[in-house]
Amino acid sequence: MCTKHDGCCSSKTVATPAQSSSCSSPKVTSIKMATVATSEAACCSSSSCTAGGDPSDEESDSGSITQARYSHSWKIDGMDCPSCARKVETAVNKIEGILEAKVLFATEKLIIKSNDAGVATIVEQAILDTGFTFRSPDQKNTPKPTGWLSIIAQNAQIIAIASVMVLAAILKPYQPQISEWLFILTCLVGLYPITKKAVSLAKSGTPFAIETLMSVAALGALYLGESVEAAMVLLLFLIGERLEAFAASRARSGVQALMELVPETATKIVDGDRVEVSASELNLGDIIEVAPGSRLPADGKILTGGASFDESALTGESLPVERFENEPVMAGAVVVDKVVRLAITSKQGENAIDRILHLIEEAESRKAPLERFLDRFSRWYTPLMMLVSLLVIITPPLLFAQPWETWVYRGLALLLIACPCALVISTPAAITSGLAAAARRGALIKGGAALEQLGRIESVAFDKTGTLTKGKPEVTDVVVSEGVEEAWLLKHIAAIEVGSSHPLAVSLVKHAQNKSIELPEANDKQALIGSGIQGAINGVVYKAVAPSRLEFSLAEEMSDKVSLLEDQGKTVIVALQDTQVIGLIAWQDTLREDAKKAVKALKELGIHSIMLTGDNPRSAAAISAQIDIDFQASLLPQDKVHYVEQLSEQHKVAMVGDGINDAPAMKASSIGIAMGGGTDVALETADAAITHNRLIELASMIELSRATLNNIRQNIALALGLKGVFLVTSLLGITGLWVAVLADSGATAIVTLNALRLLKFKSKVN
């Protein structure tokens, strides 16, 4: 049971890690989703830009976490970049009694585990000490006020400092002493909160934050008598931070539509009456009514009739889709044309939105290799550059009798230019924008590592049923042996298929029911892996087996019929009563409308495609000929794994599938991609998912990944290039402190804005 602590965090007793997730309503989840693109695309405000470090860094002793009795969570406000997450995480982890603390930057959430219920108060104070604010995870985001007055209020500090500096500059020719003191006072007053925060961060475990560098440089400039320079450095720093916050809000706007996906209230049907209830009070099996234009508060199953639903915010599919009786509909979908009643099918915190959120949170620990390198790089880079700056300051005066003032000034400039903000943010900014752009198109990519891997794919292996085809085959032919009636055959073979989720089984059962055939109860049903299924009815064993898996040869006439059906691209099974052949059943699945276009688009990108199927070679050849794709047929699940492993030894391979039997092959590939309508196992195993089942989006995902990798290269070149130029000019005395700050903030702003271009990515294939 969730209880509030001081109205600011939620906590609950946990017995195992699986039970330790913090409580939140669907509404909270939808709000948090708005931060999918939150900006790692904003500049870092520290020398260590990271969303919490490497996965290895976040691992805790499993035994300790298992013993955690309490889990607390907060929403942290004011985090403009991943470095902020690191600051909070570092400070909280230093608190005695904390077993684990993790800041999920993408969802602005801090989660801790401990055995002390009272530790929450100390955590809250630590958050405040690091310069951030917090609120309850179930508290709504309050919209920021707009208008000129609100803009002035938000930028009051910058406006005040700039105004005093202008006044001081005007007075300088007439009252130089007063002008000098105005610059000094302006700098000291403006620097006070920055220096205070630097001290707090140093105490909490972050001694090399940008606030520290800024304070050292500004105070050093004042010591040298460069009051104008010091004030200019301060002003540019504050403007840079404001630009970074603006960039963060721009990145958040990329998924702004996801903020209000789940309504706060729902119309529940109780004893035939309509009752308005909170969406958080809905339970499994509750009946709700949703009017046209309203969103679903949870996942549901349509009870009667059908309706059109707009699922664009979740899947990227622009056109409404038809859903009929007993079909599932995702939370957040909008009813288009009629009032509809649904039965709730998702528990609290487990609807479609929550699952997407979980994937996004998981993605934070799956960083791109380059991003992980830059994270590690930043941890020793800033201390090293501070040492280099110190050597620049003391070496020329001590060894070459150079003036101290000159080299102290140049050392301080070097210190500011050396800040790695732009370099470290270059990768997460681009990757976050890329992930957000993919999500808007209905593609879920689980982190930077998967996004980076996509761009290097050279081959794509497709499962056939449910991937290249719609996965909804229909029974087309029933061939019976002599003396066997069609209805009798369907009755017994459909009976052993009841309960199976395989598309062929579902289709056969539905076909028998449509013919009003009453199905008997079958016992001892079991799947024959890669071969078929068997079951017993009244003590007699019946089997449905693929022709290629039979342990004996078919009669010539029956074998010819199998060949004829397979040549037509149909899937055939042999129906057996014990070991006697009683007939054949054939299905035909239809290709997805965009399958041929998707294969062609991949070919244009230089990517080879191949279809992997358990079907016979003739059926596979008939399908492959329609879409111009190579194929491997008669593959068992383990055969798919071996084939993918062999491909992976030669080049980078993506495996696209939708079923449980595709999961091992996905794991064996360089990157696994699941169709959104696939099984939970496939979705969990995959590194990416196409939520709307449009295959053409696969080429777009690869294009987006390549664009992201190019963007990262551009960002790194910009960051290093600008810093390199100004580093040389500062050491030669050509540029000063304020240019150093401008170089740092400018490089960060340019890198961030360049990354934000990915939010407007448009694929060439559609």
XYZ file of C-alpha atoms in Angstrom, residues 497-753:
257
model
C -5.665 -27.030 -31.511
C -7.998 -25.358 -28.981
C -6.012 -23.161 -26.606
C -3.007 -22.759 -28.891
C -2.017 -19.188 -29.767
C -0.370 -20.193 -33.041
C -2.000 -18.339 -35.966
C -2.687 -21.592 -37.846
C -4.360 -23.134 -34.801
C -6.495 -20.071 -34.117
C -7.550 -19.975 -37.764
C -8.496 -23.688 -37.804
C -10.575 -23.462 -34.623
C -12.357 -20.393 -35.966
C -12.981 -22.182 -39.293
C -14.550 -25.163 -37.506
C -16.718 -22.939 -35.324
C -17.932 -21.016 -38.369
C -19.147 -24.349 -39.763
C -21.063 -24.922 -36.472
C -18.933 -27.951 -35.650
C -19.060 -28.815 -31.944
C -15.544 -29.523 -30.720
C -14.952 -32.309 -28.173
C -12.586 -31.981 -25.207
C -9.028 -33.062 -26.016
C -6.572 -34.272 -23.391
C -2.798 -34.614 -23.179
C -2.281 -31.836 -25.714
C 1.335 -31.033 -26.411
C 3.295 -29.091 -29.000
C 5.693 -31.025 -31.184
C 8.411 -28.386 -31.395
C 8.956 -27.379 -35.004
C 6.665 -30.176 -36.222
C 3.077 -29.666 -35.100
C 0.738 -30.644 -32.268
C -0.937 -33.742 -30.844
C -3.729 -34.552 -28.396
C -5.993 -37.391 -27.308
C -9.774 -37.612 -27.733
C -11.508 -40.556 -26.048
C -8.157 -42.297 -25.794
C -7.305 -41.911 -29.480
C -4.257 -39.801 -30.388
C -4.637 -37.223 -33.167
C -1.793 -35.239 -34.681
C -1.301 -32.314 -37.024
C 2.220 -32.570 -38.456
C 4.198 -30.751 -41.134
C 4.750 -33.035 -44.162
C 8.526 -32.657 -43.925
C 8.465 -33.887 -40.310
C 6.636 -37.136 -40.932
C 8.472 -40.282 -39.906
C 7.158 -42.122 -42.970
C 6.456 -41.402 -46.632
C 3.036 -40.362 -47.850
C 1.170 -42.277 -50.491
C 1.904 -40.977 -53.989
C -1.553 -39.420 -54.481
C -1.467 -37.598 -51.144
C 2.141 -36.509 -51.721
C 1.184 -35.015 -55.087
C -1.617 -33.047 -53.429
C 0.805 -31.725 -50.817
C 3.187 -30.601 -53.572
C 0.369 -28.931 -55.500
C -0.811 -26.979 -52.451
C 2.717 -25.951 -51.445
C 3.482 -24.785 -54.962
C 0.603 -22.352 -54.512
C 2.384 -20.858 -51.503
C 0.127 -22.556 -48.964
C 1.117 -24.047 -45.618
C 0.063 -27.688 -45.320
C -0.246 -30.071 -42.386
C -0.956 -33.785 -42.461
C -3.795 -34.913 -40.163
C -3.137 -38.242 -38.436
C -5.198 -40.614 -36.341
C -2.477 -42.483 -34.503
C -0.220 -43.265 -37.504
C -2.960 -43.299 -40.128
C -3.240 -40.354 -42.541
C -6.802 -39.010 -42.469
C -6.301 -35.914 -44.613
C -4.595 -32.622 -45.321
C -5.377 -29.071 -44.188
C -3.937 -26.062 -46.028
C -3.741 -22.396 -45.050
C -2.670 -19.338 -46.901
C -1.337 -16.231 -45.242
C -1.370 -12.877 -46.988
C 1.686 -10.677 -47.265
C 1.690 -7.316 -45.553
C 0.862 -4.572 -48.029
C 4.237 -2.901 -47.539
C 6.418 -6.048 -47.401
C 7.657 -5.697 -50.988
C 8.239 -1.957 -50.571
C 10.151 -2.565 -47.310
C 12.502 -5.115 -48.912
C 13.076 -2.772 -51.854
C 13.805 0.168 -49.534
C 16.362 -1.909 -47.624
C 18.019 -2.921 -50.894
C 18.321 0.764 -51.840
C 20.138 1.305 -48.532
C 22.583 -1.446 -49.485
C 21.119 -3.949 -47.031
C 20.584 -7.619 -47.957
C 17.286 -9.214 -46.854
C 16.522 -12.891 -46.249
C 13.369 -14.698 -45.102
C 13.659 -17.456 -42.488
C 10.703 -19.835 -42.221
C 9.703 -23.243 -40.998
C 7.606 -23.654 -44.141
C 8.565 -26.041 -46.898
C 10.860 -24.754 -49.679
C 8.121 -24.607 -52.331
C 5.791 -22.517 -50.144
C 8.680 -20.269 -49.119
C 9.723 -19.846 -52.762
C 6.190 -18.804 -53.732
C 6.176 -16.106 -51.044
C 9.728 -14.896 -51.702
C 9.069 -14.543 -55.425
C 6.338 -12.002 -54.699
C 8.632 -9.657 -52.767
C 12.027 -10.426 -54.331
C 13.738 -11.758 -51.201
C 16.124 -14.673 -50.557
C 14.920 -17.397 -48.198
C 15.863 -20.323 -45.999
C 13.040 -22.843 -45.496
C 12.187 -25.821 -43.254
C 13.955 -24.221 -40.289
C 13.282 -25.236 -36.706
C 13.719 -22.517 -34.042
C 17.230 -23.776 -33.290
C 18.027 -23.775 -37.009
C 17.102 -20.085 -37.195
C 19.486 -19.399 -34.312
C 22.363 -21.253 -35.987
C 21.732 -19.520 -39.312
C 21.646 -16.068 -37.690
C 24.819 -16.872 -35.755
C 26.552 -17.818 -39.006
C 25.399 -14.585 -40.645
C 26.572 -12.570 -37.620
C 30.084 -13.960 -38.011
C 30.270 -12.346 -41.453
C 28.579 -8.983 -40.853
C 26.066 -7.057 -38.742
C 22.628 -8.729 -38.799
C 19.198 -7.602 -37.616
C 16.562 -10.243 -36.879
C 12.930 -9.166 -37.270
C 10.250 -11.394 -35.755
C 7.092 -11.549 -33.690
C 6.838 -14.962 -32.036
C 8.249 -16.768 -29.032
C 10.236 -19.007 -31.371
C 11.901 -15.910 -32.851
C 13.268 -14.707 -29.504
C 16.424 -16.910 -29.489
C 17.313 -15.821 -33.032
C 16.778 -12.171 -32.044
C 19.187 -12.667 -29.169
C 21.759 -14.255 -31.482
C 21.630 -11.343 -33.940
C 23.463 -8.032 -33.701
C 20.111 -6.383 -32.981
C 16.632 -7.892 -32.552
C 13.565 -6.046 -33.832
C 10.045 -7.098 -32.793
C 6.776 -6.391 -34.513
C 4.474 -4.473 -32.165
C 1.718 -7.053 -32.458
C 4.084 -9.840 -31.432
C 4.350 -11.825 -28.217
C 5.568 -10.326 -24.951
C 8.643 -12.576 -25.054
C 9.658 -11.256 -28.467
C 9.065 -7.647 -27.392
C 11.127 -8.080 -24.219
C 13.965 -9.853 -26.028
C 14.147 -7.343 -28.870
C 16.332 -4.246 -28.869
C 13.700 -2.335 -30.852
C 10.026 -2.668 -31.760
C 7.821 -1.420 -34.580
C 4.605 -0.650 -32.701
C 2.350 -0.121 -35.707
C 3.560 -3.208 -37.641
C 4.513 -1.163 -40.724
C 7.539 -2.937 -42.180
C 8.499 0.085 -44.275
C 9.423 1.777 -40.992
C 12.397 -0.565 -40.673
C 14.255 1.241 -43.474
C 13.319 4.553 -41.855
C 14.754 3.369 -38.519
C 18.041 2.479 -40.198
C 18.084 5.820 -42.037
C 17.443 7.607 -38.730
C 20.225 5.672 -37.033
C 22.672 6.594 -39.782
C 21.572 10.231 -39.567
C 22.133 10.101 -35.792
C 25.639 8.678 -36.179
C 26.458 11.418 -38.712
C 25.047 13.988 -36.294
C 27.280 12.669 -33.505
C 30.349 12.934 -35.731
C 29.404 16.512 -36.660
C 28.884 17.398 -32.989
C 32.233 15.993 -31.901
C 34.002 17.810 -34.748
C 32.255 21.090 -33.844
C 33.006 20.739 -30.132
C 36.664 19.834 -30.577
C 37.195 22.285 -33.448
C 35.835 25.336 -31.624
C 37.630 24.484 -28.393
C 40.879 23.810 -30.242
C 40.796 27.193 -31.993
C 40.053 29.192 -28.846
C 42.480 27.149 -26.770
C 45.331 28.259 -29.024
C 44.156 31.895 -29.200
C 43.783 32.075 -25.399
C 47.259 30.689 -24.747
C 48.667 33.220 -27.231
C 46.770 35.995 -25.468
C 44.592 36.832 -28.479
C 41.274 36.067 -26.740
C 40.257 36.525 -23.121
C 37.997 35.105 -20.439
C 34.668 36.244 -21.835
C 35.512 34.711 -25.218
C 36.398 31.479 -23.398
C 32.937 31.387 -21.828
C 31.393 32.268 -25.169
C 33.355 29.448 -26.817
C 32.144 26.940 -24.219
C 28.493 28.061 -24.192
C 28.498 28.647 -27.931
C 29.876 25.210 -28.723
C 27.346 23.615 -26.404
C 24.465 25.568 -27.946
C 25.574 24.732 -31.503
C 25.949 21.031 -30.666
C 22.544 20.948 -28.973
C 20.740 22.750 -31.793
